[in-house]
Coordinates of C-alpha atoms in Angstrom, one line a residue:
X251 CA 0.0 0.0 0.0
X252 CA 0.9 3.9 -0.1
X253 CA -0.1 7.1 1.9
X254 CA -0.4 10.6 0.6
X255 CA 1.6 13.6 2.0
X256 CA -1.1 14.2 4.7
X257 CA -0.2 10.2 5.5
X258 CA -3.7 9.0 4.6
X259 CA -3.7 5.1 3.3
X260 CA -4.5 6.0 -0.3
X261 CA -3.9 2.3 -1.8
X262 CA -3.5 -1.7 -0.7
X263 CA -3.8 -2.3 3.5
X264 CA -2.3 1.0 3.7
X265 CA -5.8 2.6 2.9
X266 CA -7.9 -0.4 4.1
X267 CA -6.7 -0.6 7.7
X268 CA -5.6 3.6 8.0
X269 CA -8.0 4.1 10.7
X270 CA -6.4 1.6 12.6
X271 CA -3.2 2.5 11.5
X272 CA -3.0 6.2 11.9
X273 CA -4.4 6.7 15.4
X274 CA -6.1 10.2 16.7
X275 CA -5.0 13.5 16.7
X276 CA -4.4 15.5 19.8
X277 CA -6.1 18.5 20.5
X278 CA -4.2 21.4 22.6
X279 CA -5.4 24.7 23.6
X280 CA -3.3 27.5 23.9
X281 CA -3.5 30.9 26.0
X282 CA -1.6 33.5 26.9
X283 CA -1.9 36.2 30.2
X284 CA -2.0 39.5 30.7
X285 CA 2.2 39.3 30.4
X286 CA 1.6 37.2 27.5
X287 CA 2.9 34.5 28.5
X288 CA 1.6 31.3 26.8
X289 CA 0.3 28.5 28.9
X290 CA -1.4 25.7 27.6
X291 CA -3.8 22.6 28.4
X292 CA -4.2 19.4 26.6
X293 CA -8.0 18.8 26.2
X294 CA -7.9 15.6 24.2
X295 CA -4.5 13.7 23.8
X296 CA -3.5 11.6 20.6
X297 CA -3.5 8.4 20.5
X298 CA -0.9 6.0 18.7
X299 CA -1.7 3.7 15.9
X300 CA -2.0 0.2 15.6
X301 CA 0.9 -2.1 13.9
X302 CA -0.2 -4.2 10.8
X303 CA 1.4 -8.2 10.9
X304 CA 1.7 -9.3 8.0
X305 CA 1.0 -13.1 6.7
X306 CA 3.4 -12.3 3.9
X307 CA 6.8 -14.6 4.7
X308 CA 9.9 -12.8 3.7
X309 CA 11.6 -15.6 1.7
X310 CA 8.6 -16.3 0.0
X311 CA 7.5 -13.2 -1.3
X312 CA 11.3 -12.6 -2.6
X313 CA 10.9 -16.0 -4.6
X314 CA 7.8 -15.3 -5.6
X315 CA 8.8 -11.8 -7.1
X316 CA 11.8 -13.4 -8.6
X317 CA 10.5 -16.1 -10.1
X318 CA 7.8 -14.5 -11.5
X319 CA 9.5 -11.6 -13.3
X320 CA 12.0 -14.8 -14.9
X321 CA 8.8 -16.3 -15.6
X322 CA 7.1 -13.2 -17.5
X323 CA 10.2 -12.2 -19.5
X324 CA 11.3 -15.6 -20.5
X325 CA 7.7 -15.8 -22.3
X326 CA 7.4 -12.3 -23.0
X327 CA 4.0 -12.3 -21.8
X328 CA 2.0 -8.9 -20.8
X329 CA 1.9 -9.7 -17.1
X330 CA 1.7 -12.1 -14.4
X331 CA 0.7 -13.3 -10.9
X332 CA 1.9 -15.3 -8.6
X333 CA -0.3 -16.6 -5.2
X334 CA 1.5 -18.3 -2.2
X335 CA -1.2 -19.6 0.6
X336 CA -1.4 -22.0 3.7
X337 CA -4.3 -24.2 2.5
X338 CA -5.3 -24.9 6.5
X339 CA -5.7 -21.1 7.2
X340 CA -6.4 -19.0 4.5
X341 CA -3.0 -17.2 5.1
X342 CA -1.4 -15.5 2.2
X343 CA 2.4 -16.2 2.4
X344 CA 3.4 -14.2 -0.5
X345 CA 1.5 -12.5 -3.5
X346 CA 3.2 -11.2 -6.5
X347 CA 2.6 -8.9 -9.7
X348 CA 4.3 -8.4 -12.5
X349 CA 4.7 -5.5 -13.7
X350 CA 5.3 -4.0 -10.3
X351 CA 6.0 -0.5 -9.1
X352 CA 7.3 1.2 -5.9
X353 CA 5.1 2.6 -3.2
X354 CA 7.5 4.9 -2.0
X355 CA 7.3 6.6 -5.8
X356 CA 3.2 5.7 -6.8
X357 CA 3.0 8.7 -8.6
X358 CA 5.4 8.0 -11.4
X359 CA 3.3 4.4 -11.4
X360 CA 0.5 4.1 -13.9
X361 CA -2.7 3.3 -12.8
X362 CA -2.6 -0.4 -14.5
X363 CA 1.0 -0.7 -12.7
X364 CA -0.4 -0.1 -9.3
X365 CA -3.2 -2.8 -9.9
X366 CA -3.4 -6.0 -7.7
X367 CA -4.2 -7.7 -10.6
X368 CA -4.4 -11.0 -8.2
X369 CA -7.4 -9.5 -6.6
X370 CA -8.6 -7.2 -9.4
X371 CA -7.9 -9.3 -12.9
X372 CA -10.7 -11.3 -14.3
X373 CA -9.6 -13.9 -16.6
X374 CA -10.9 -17.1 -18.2
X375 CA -8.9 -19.8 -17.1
X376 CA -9.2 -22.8 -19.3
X377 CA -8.3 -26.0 -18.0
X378 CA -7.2 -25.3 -14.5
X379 CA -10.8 -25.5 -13.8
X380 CA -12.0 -28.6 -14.7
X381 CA -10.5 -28.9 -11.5
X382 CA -14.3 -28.0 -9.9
X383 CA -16.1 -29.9 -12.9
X384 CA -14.2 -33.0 -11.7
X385 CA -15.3 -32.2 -7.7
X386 CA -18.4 -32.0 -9.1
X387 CA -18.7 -34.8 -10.6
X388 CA -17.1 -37.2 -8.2
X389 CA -18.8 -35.7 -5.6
X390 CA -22.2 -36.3 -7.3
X391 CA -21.1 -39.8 -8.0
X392 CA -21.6 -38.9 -11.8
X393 CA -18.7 -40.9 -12.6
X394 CA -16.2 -42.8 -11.3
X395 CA -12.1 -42.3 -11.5
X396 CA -11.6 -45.6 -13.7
X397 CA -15.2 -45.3 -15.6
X398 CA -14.3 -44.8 -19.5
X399 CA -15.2 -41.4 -21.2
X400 CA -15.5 -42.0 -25.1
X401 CA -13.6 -39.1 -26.7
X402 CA -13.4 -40.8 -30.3
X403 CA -12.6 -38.4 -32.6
X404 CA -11.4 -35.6 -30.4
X405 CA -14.2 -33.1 -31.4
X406 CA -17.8 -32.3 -30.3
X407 CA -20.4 -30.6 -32.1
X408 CA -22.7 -28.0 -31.0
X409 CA -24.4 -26.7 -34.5
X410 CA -23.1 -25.7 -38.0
X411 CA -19.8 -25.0 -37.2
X412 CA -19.7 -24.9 -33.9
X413 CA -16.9 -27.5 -33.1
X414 CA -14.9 -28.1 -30.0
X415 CA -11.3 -30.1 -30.2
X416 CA -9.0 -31.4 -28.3
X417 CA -5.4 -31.3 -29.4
X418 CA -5.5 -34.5 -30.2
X419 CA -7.6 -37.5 -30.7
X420 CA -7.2 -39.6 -27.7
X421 CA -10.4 -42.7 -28.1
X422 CA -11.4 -43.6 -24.9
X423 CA -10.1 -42.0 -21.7
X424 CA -10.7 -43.2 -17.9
X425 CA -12.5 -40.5 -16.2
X426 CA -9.1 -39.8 -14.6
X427 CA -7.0 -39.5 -17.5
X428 CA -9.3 -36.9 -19.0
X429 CA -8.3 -34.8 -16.5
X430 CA -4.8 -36.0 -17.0
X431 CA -4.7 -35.4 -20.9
X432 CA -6.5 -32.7 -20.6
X433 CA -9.4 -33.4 -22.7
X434 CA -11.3 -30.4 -23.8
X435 CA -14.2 -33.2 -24.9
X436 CA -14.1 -35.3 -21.8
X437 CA -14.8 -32.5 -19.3
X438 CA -17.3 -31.0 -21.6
X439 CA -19.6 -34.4 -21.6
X440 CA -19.0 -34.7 -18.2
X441 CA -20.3 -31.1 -17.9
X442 CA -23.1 -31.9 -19.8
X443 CA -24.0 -35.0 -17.4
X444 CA -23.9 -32.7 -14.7
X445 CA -25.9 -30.3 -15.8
X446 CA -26.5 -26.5 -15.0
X447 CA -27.6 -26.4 -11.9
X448 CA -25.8 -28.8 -9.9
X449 CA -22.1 -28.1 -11.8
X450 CA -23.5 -24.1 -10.8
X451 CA -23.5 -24.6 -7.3
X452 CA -20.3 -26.4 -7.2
X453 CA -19.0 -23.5 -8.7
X454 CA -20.5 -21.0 -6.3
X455 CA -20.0 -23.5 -3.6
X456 CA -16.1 -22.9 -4.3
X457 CA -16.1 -19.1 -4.2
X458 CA -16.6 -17.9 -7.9
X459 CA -18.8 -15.2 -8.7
X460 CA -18.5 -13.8 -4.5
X461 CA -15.5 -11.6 -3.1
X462 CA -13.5 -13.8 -0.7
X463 CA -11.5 -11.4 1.6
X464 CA -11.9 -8.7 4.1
X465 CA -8.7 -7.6 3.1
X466 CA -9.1 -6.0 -0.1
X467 CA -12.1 -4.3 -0.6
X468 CA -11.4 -3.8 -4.4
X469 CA -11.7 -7.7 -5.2
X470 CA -13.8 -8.6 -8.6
X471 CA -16.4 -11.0 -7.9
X472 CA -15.7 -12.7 -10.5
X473 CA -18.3 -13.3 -13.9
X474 CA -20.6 -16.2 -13.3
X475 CA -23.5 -17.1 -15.3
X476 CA -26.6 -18.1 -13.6
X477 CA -27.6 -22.0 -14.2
X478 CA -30.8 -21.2 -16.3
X479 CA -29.0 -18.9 -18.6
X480 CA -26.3 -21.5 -19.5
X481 CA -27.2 -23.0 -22.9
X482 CA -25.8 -26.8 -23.6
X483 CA -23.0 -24.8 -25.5
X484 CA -22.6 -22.4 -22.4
X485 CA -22.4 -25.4 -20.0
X486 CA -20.0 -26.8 -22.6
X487 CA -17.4 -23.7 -22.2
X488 CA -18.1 -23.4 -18.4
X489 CA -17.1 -27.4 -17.9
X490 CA -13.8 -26.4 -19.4
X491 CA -13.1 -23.4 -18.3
X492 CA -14.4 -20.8 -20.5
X493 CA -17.9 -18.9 -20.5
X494 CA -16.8 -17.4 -16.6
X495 CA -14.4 -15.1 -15.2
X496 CA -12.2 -15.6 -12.4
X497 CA -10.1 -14.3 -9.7
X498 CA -6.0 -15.8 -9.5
X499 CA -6.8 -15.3 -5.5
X500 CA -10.2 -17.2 -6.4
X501 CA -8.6 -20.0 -8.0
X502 CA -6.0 -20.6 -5.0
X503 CA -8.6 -20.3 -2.6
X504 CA -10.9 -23.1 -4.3
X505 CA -8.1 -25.6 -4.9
X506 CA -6.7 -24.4 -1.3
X507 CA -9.8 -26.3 -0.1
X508 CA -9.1 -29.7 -2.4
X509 CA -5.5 -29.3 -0.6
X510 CA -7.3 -29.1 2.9
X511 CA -9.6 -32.0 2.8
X512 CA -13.0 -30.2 1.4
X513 CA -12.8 -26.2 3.4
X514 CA -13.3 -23.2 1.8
X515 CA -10.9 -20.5 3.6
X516 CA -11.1 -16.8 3.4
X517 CA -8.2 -15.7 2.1
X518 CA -6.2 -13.3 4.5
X519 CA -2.8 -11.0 4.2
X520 CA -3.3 -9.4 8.2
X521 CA -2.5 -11.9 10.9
X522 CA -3.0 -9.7 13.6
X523 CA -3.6 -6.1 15.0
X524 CA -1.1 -4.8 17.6
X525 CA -1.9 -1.2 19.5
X526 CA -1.1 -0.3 23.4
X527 CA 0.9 -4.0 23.6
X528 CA -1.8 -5.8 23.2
X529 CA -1.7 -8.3 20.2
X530 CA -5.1 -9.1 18.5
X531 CA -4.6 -11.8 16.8
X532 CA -7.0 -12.3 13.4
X533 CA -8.7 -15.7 13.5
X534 CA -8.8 -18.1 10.8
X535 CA -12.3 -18.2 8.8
X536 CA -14.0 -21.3 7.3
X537 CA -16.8 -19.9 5.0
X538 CA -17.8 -23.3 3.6
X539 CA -17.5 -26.7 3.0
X540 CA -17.2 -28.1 -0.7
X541 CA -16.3 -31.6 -1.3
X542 CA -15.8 -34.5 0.8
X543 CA -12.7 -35.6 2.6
X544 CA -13.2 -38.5 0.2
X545 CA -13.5 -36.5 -2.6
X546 CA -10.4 -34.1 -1.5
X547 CA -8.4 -37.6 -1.3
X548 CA -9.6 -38.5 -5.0
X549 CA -9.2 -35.5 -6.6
X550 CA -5.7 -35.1 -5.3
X551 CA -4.6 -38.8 -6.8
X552 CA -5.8 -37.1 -9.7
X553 CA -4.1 -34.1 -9.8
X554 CA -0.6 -36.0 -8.5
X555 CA -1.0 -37.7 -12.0
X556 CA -1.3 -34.7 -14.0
X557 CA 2.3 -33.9 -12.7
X558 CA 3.6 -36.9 -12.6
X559 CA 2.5 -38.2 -16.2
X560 CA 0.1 -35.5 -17.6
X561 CA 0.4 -32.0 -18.5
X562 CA 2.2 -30.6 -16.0
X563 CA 5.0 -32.7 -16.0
X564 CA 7.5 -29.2 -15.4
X565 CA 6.1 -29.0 -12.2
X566 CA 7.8 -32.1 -10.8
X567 CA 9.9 -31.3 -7.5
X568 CA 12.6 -34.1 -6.2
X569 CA 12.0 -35.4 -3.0
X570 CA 7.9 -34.1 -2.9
X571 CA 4.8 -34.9 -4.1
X572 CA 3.3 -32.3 -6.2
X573 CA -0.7 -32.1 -7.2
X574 CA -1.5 -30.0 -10.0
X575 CA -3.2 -28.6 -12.8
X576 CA -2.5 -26.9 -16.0
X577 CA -4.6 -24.4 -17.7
X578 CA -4.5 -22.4 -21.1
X579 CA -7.4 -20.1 -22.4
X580 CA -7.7 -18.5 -25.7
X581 CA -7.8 -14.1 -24.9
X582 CA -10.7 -12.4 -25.9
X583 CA -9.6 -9.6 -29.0
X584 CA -11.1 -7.5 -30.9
X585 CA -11.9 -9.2 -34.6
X586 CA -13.6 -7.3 -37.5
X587 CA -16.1 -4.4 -36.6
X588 CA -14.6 -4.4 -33.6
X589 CA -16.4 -8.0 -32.8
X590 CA -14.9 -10.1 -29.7
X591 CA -13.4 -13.2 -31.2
X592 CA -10.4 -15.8 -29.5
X593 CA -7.6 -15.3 -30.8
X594 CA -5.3 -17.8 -31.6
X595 CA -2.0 -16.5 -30.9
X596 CA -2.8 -14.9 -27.3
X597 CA -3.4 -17.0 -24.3
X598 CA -3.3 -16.8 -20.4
X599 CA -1.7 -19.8 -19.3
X600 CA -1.6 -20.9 -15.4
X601 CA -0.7 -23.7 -13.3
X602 CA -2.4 -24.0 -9.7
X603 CA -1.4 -26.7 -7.2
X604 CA 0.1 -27.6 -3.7
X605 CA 2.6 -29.2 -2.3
X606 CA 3.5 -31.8 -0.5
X607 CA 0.0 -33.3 -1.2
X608 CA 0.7 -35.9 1.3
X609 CA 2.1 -35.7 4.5

């Protein structure tokens, strides 16, 4: 966060918690005698302000920022994020943008510089959320980890034209492998076996479409369709990852709560209030649960896979087991008369996970 010249929080905690922070003026009246000498009484006296801990871990923040700036120029994307949280508490350890600026000099920072874009940035997110069609489904008992999904051809029509592929044409997948592979087509039938309204209250069950944290008062909600608007092509997009917009701080909170065993955590960067020596601490909160611990357990083998023999194979770490999934979304640009279209050469590609899935 940053402060003005007056010291008033004008951005981040600095302007969330500054009537905490700053404390109360003092009031003192002055007079003088008939010698005019001044004398003076204090009618109300000031009061310090509190002290803001942090969740944020040093270490982690630094190799958060570092990694992520590689990460960003090495691909010569736009911009990036990067979300570090404790799965059991909700506690942010470290949260990173790219491109960054200094608080200390917010002035000479353009607006889009100075945006969270963690909290603010709403983004399709492709494949990283079959992650909560596959909850659903297992959770519903839809379908079963080793139960084949036919996938022949590695398309599925909608209407004229209106085609959906996979990358490649993989027959016939166990349930778990189409979340392995990937499969565009698999998640979508499984979406479509769901339905709208029981895949739509997994999905607010999970956060999307709310704000999450206390903490920062500008979070997006997020762009959720309600169920009886979603066509079977908008069900389709939705199973996959595409037809709703999402949160980076969303997404770790909703697989924070796969990690945890099936709880939904609010998401928090202040760990405790500390004024006149007294130390307040900020306790944890559960908003929800969303899957089963039996679900949690399944879903995890599942993820472990995608790392260990999937898609996300480059997240492998010696000496840990690491769950995971991978995620690429087509941007939204502007096509001909100023039209939105996909494009096909811009994406926003993720990876959300945790680790060590098993203790």
């Amino acid at each position: 966060g940053f402060v003005g010249l007056d010291n008033t929080g004008l951005g981040g905690l600095e302007a969330t918690y500054d009537k905490q922070i700053r404390g109360k003026e003092g009031r003192v009246l002055i007079q003088t005698d008939g010698w005019h000498q001044a004398f003076s009484r204090v009618e109300r006296p000031a009061t310090a302000g509190a002290t803001i801990e942090l969740t944020i871990d040093e270490h982690l923040q630094h190799i958060a920022e570092r990694e992520l700036r590689a990460g960003v120029s090495a691909n010569r994307a736009a911009g990036g994020v990067a979300v570090v949280m404790d799965p059991q508490s909700g506690e942010i350890l470290a949260l990173a943008n790219e491109p960054t600026f200094n608080p200390h000099e917010f002035t000479s920072a353009s607006p889009a510089r100075r945006r969270n874009r963690a909290v603010q940035d709403v983004y399709e997110p492709g494949s990283t959320f079959k992650v909560v069609t596959a909850s659903a489904a297992l959770e519903e008992l839809v379908v079963g980890l080793d139960d084949p999904v036919d996938v022949s051809g590695g398309r599925i029509q909608f209407g004229a034209g209106d085609v959906v592929s996979d990358t490649s044409d993989h027959g016939v997948l166990s349930f778990t492998d189409v979340i392995v592979k990937s499969s565009n087509v698999g998640a979508i039938k499984i979406g479509l076996r769901l339905g709208p309204d029981r895949l739509s209250r997994y999905v607010r069950r999970f956060g999307f479409g709310a704000r999450l944290s206390r903490d920062f008062p500008a979070e997006a909600p997020g762009i959720l369709w309600d169920a009886g608007q979603l066509t079977p092509r908008g069900l389709g997009s939705m199973s996959m990852g595409y037809q709703i917009g999402v949160t980076p701080l969303q997404m770790a909170a909703a697989v924070s709560s796969v990690a945890n065993g099936g709880s939904l955590m609010e998401p928090r960067v202040v760990r405790a209030i500390i004024q006149n020596g007294h130390r307040a601490r900020v306790e944890h909160r559960r908003i929800r649960t969303t899957i089963s611990r039996q679900t949690s357990a399944q879903l995890t083998g599942i993820m472990e896979a995608v790392v260990a023999r999937g898609t996300g194979t480059r997240a492998q770490v010696p000496g840990y087991t690491v769950a995971g999934k991978t995620g690429t979304a087509a941007k939204l640009v502007s096509g001909a008369g100023g039209k939105l279209r996909y494009s096909t050469s811009e994406y926003n590609a993720s990876f959300i996970g945790f680790v060590p899935s098993r203790r």
